[in-house]
mmCIF file of C-alpha atoms in Angstrom:
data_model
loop_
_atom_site.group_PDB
_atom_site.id
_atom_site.type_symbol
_atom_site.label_atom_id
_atom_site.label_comp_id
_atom_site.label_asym_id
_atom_site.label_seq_id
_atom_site.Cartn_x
_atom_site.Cartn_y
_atom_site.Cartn_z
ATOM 1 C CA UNK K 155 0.000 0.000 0.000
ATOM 2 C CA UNK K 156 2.705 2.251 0.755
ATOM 3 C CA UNK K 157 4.391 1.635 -2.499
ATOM 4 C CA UNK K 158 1.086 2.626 -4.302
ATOM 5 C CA UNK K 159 1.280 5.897 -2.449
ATOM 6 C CA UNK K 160 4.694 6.895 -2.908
ATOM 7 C CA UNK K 161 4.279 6.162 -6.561
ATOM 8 C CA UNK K 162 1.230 8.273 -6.911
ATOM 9 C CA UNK K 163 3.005 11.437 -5.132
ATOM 10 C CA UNK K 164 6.023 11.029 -7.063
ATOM 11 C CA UNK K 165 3.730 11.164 -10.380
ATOM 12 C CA UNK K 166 1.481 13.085 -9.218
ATOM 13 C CA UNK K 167 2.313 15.891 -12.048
ATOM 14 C CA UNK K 168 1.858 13.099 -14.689
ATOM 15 C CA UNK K 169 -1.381 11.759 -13.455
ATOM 16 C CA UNK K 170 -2.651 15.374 -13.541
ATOM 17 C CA UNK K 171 -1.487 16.511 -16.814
ATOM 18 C CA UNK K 172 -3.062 12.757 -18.273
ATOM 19 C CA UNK K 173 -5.703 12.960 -16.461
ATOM 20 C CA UNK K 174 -6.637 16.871 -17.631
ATOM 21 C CA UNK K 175 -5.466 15.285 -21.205
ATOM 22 C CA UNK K 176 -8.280 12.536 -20.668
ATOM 23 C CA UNK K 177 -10.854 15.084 -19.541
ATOM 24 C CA UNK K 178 -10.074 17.148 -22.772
ATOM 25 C CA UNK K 179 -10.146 14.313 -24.886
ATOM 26 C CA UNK K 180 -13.717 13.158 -23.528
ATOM 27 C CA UNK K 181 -15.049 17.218 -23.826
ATOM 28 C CA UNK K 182 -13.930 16.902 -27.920
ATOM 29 C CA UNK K 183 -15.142 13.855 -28.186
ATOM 30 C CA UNK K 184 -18.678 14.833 -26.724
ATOM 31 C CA UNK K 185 -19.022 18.243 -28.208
ATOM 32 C CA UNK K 186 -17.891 16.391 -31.818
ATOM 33 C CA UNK K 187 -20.542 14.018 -31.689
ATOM 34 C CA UNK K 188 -23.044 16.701 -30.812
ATOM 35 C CA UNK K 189 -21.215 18.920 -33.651
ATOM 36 C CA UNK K 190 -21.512 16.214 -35.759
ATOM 37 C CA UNK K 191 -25.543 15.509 -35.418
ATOM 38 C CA UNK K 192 -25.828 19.097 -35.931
ATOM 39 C CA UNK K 193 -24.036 19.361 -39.283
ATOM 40 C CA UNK K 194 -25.792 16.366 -40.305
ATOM 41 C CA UNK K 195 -29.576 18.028 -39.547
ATOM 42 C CA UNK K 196 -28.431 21.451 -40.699
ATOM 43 C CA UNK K 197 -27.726 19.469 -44.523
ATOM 44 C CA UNK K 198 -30.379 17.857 -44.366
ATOM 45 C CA UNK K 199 -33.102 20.780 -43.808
ATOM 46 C CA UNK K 200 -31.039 22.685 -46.893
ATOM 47 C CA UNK K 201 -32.049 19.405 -49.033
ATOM 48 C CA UNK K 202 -35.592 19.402 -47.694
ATOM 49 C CA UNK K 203 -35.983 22.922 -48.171
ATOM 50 C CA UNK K 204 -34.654 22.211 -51.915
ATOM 51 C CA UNK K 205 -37.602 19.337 -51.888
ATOM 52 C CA UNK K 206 -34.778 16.462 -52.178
ATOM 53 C CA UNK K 207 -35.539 13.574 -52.434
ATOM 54 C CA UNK K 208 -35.736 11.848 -48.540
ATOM 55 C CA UNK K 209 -33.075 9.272 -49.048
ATOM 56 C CA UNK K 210 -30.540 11.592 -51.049
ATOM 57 C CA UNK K 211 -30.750 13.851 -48.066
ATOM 58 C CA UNK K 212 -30.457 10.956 -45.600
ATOM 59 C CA UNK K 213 -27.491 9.974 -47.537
ATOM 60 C CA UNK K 214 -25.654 13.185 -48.052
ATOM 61 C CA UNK K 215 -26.336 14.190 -44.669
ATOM 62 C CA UNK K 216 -25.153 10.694 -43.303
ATOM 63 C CA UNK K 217 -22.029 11.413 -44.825
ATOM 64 C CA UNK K 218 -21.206 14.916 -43.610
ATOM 65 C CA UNK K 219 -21.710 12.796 -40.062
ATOM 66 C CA UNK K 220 -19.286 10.467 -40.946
ATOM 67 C CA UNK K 221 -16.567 13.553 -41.822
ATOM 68 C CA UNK K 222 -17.170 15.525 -38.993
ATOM 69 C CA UNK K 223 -17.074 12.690 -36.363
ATOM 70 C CA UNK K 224 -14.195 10.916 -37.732
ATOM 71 C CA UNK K 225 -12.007 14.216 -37.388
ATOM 72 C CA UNK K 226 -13.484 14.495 -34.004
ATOM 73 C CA UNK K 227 -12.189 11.234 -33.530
ATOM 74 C CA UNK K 228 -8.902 12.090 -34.416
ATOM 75 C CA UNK K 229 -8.672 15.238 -32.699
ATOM 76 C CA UNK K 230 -9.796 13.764 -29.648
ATOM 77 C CA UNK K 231 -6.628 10.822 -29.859
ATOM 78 C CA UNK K 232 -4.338 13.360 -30.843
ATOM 79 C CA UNK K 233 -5.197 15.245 -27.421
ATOM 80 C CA UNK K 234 -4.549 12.132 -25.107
ATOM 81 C CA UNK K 235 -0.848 11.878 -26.920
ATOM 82 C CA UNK K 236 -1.938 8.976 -29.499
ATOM 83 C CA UNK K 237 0.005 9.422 -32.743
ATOM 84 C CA UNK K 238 -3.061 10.177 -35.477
ATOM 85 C CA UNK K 239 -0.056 10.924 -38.576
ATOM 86 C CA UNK K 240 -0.047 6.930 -39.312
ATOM 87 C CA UNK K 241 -4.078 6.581 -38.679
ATOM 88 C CA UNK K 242 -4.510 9.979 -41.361
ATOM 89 C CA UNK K 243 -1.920 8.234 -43.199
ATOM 90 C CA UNK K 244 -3.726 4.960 -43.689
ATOM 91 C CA UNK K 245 -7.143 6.733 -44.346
ATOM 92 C CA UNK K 246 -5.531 8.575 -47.051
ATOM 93 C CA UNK K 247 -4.135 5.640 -48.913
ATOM 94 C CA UNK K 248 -7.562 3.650 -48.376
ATOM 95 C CA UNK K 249 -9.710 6.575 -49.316
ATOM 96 C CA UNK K 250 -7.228 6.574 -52.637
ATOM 97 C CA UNK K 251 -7.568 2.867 -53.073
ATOM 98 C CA UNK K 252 -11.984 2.752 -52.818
ATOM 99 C CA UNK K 253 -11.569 6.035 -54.936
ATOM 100 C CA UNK K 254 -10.186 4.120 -57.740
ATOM 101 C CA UNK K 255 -12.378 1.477 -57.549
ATOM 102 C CA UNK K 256 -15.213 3.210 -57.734
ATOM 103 C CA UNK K 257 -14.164 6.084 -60.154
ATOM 104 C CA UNK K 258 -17.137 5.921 -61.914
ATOM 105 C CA UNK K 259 -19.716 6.056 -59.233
ATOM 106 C CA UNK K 260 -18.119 8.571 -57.408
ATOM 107 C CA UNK K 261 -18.251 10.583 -60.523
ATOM 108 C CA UNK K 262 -22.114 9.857 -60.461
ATOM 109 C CA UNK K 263 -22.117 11.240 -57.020
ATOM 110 C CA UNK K 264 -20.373 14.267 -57.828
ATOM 111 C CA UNK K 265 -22.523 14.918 -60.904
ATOM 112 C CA UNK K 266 -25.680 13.980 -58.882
ATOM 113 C CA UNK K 267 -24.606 16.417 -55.598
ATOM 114 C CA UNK K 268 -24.309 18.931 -58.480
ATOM 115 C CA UNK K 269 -27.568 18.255 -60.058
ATOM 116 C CA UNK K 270 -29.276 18.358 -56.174
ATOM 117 C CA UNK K 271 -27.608 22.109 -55.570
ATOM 118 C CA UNK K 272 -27.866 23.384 -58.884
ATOM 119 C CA UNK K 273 -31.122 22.254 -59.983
ATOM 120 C CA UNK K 274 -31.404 22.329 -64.129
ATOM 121 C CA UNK K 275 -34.383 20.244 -63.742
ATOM 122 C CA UNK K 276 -36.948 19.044 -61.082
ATOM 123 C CA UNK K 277 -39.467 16.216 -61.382
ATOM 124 C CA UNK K 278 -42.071 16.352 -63.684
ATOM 125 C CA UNK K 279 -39.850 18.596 -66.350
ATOM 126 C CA UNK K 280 -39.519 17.165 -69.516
ATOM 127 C CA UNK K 281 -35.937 17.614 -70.651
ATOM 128 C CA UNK K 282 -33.288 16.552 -73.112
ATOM 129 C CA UNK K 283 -30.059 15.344 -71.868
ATOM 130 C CA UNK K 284 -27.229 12.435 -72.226
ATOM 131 C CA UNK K 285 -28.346 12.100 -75.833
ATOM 132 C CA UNK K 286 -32.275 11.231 -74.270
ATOM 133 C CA UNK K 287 -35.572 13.436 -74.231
ATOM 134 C CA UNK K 288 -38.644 12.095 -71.502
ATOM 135 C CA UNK K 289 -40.121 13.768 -68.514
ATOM 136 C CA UNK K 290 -38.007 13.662 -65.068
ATOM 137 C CA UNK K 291 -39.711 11.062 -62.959
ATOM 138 C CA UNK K 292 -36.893 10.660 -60.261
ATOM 139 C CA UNK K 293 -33.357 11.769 -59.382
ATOM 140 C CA UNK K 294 -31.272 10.401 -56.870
ATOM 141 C CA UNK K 295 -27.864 10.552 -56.001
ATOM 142 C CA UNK K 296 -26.589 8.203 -58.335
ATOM 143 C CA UNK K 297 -28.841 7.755 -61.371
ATOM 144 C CA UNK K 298 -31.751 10.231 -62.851
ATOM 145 C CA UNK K 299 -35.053 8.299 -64.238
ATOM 146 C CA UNK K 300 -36.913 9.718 -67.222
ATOM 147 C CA UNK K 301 -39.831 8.343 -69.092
ATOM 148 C CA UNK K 302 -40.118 8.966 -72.543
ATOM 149 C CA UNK K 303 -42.924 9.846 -74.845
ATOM 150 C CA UNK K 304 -43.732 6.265 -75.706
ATOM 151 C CA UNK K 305 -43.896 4.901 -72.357
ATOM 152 C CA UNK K 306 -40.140 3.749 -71.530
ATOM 153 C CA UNK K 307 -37.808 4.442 -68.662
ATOM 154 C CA UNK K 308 -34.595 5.140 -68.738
ATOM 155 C CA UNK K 309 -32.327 5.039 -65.874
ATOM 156 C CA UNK K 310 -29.041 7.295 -66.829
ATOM 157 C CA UNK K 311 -26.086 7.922 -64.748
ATOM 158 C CA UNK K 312 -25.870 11.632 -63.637
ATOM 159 C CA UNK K 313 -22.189 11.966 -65.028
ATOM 160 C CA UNK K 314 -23.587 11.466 -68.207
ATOM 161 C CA UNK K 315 -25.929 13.823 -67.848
ATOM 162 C CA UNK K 316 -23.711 16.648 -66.595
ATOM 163 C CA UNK K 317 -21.009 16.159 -69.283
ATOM 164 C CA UNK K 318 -23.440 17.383 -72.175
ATOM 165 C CA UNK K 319 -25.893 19.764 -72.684
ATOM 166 C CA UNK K 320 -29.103 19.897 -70.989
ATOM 167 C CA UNK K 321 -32.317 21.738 -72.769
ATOM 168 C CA UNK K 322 -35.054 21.820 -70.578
ATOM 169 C CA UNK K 323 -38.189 22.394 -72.134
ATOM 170 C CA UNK K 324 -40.465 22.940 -69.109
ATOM 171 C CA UNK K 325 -38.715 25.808 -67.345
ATOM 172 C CA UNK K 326 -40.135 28.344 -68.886
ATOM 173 C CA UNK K 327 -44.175 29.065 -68.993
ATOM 174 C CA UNK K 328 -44.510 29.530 -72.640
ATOM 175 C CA UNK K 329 -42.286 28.060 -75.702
ATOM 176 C CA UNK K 330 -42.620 28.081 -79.305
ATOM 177 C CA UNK K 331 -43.511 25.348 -81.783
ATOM 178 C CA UNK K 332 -42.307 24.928 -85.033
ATOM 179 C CA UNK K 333 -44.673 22.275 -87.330
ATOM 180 C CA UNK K 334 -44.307 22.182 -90.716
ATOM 181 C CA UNK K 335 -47.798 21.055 -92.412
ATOM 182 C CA UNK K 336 -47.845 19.839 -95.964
ATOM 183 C CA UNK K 337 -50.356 20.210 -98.612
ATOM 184 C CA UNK K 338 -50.736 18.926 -101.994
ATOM 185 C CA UNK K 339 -49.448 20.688 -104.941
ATOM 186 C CA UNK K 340 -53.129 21.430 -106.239
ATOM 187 C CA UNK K 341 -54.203 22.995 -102.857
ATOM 188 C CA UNK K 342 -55.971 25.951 -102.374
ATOM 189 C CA UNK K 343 -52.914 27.608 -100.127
ATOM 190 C CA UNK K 344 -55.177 30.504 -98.984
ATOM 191 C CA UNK K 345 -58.067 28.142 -98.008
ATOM 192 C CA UNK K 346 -55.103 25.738 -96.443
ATOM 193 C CA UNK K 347 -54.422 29.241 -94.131
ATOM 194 C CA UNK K 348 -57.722 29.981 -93.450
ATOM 195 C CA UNK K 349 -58.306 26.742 -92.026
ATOM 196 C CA UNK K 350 -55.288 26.154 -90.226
ATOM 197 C CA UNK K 351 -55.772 29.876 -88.455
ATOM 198 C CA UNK K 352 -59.350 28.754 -87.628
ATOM 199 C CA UNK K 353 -57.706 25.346 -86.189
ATOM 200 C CA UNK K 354 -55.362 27.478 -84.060
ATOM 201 C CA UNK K 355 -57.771 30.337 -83.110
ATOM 202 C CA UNK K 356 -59.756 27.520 -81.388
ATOM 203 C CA UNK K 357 -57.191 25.927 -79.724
ATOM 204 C CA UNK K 358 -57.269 27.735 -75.874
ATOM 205 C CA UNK K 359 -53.730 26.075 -75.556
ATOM 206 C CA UNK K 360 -52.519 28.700 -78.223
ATOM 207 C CA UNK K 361 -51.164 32.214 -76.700
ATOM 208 C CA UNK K 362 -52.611 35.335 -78.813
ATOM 209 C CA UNK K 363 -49.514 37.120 -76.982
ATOM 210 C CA UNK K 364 -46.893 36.815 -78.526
ATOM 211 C CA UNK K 365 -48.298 35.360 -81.407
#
């Protein structure tokens, strides 16, 4: 027992500055979890508030939890004297390593967080892009889903859409239509107007402004 004590006052300096270390440690790594759940709800209102999809914003905000607690993590074992170069060190090179294997999906992610902030379409806009024209049934963080005039889905990756031009054709309220109607040689060309501007006057889908 006595040997206890005299070890304890002669290292009595080091428990104190481990154990305020520890204390530290525990404070970051509290406050980072609670930093962490934060940053994950604040991303995930700006999706919602976007009208995201539910499980892109789950996903994304998932994610930003991930980042933030993991560098709590780190900060919190750097504090207590644990060497975090070699554990940075080996995230780096494994990061690297799942980054080249999935090259291609993580492109799709990029191009699908880009489509999710910048918005060049919503659901329910018909637009053309990746070489394909349909109406925007779905996008999620991955993929985009479009059905097209005759009835088929498509399911294209969002790097393909981003790496082209996109024409949207519902953004606007109003858009012009060009339709080129052919008559017979023989035809009465003035009765062929008549009719026609008849044909349009009664349409109510027609805009007298502009004409």
């Amino acid at each position: 027992m006595d040997s206890i004590l005299n070890w304890l006052n002669e290292n009595s300096g080091l428990i104190l500055h481990y154990g305020i270390q520890a204390v530290i440690a525990l404070v970051i790594f509290l406050l980072g979890g609670r930093i962490a759940k934060f940053c994950a709800k604040l991303t995930e209102k700006a999706f919602d508030k976007k009208k995201v999809d539910k499980a892109v914003s789950s996903f994304v905000s998932s994610i930003v939890y991930a980042i933030v607690f993991a560098a709590t993590i780190l900060m919190a074992l750097s504090q207590i004297g644990i060497e975090t170069t070699s554990f940075i060190a080996i995230l780096g090179a494994a990061g690297l390593a799942v980054g080249l294997a999935l090259q291609g999906s993580l492109s799709n992610f990029a191009s699908g967080v880009l489509i999710i902030l910048l918005r060049p379409f919503k659901s329910g806009d018909y637009v053309e892009a990746g070489g394909k024209a349909g109406t925007i049934k779905k996008i999620e963080i991955f993929s985009t889903e479009m059905r097209t005039p005759d009835n088929k889905v498509i399911v294209m990756p969002n790097s393909k859409i981003m790496s082209d031009a996109i024409i949207n054709y519902s953004r606007e309220a109003t858009r012009r239509v060009d339709i080129v109607i052919g008559v017979g040689y023989d035809a009465d060309l003035r009765k062929a107007k008549e009719v026609l501007k008849s044909v349009l006057d009664n349409e109510s889908r027609i805009l007298k402004d502009p004409a």
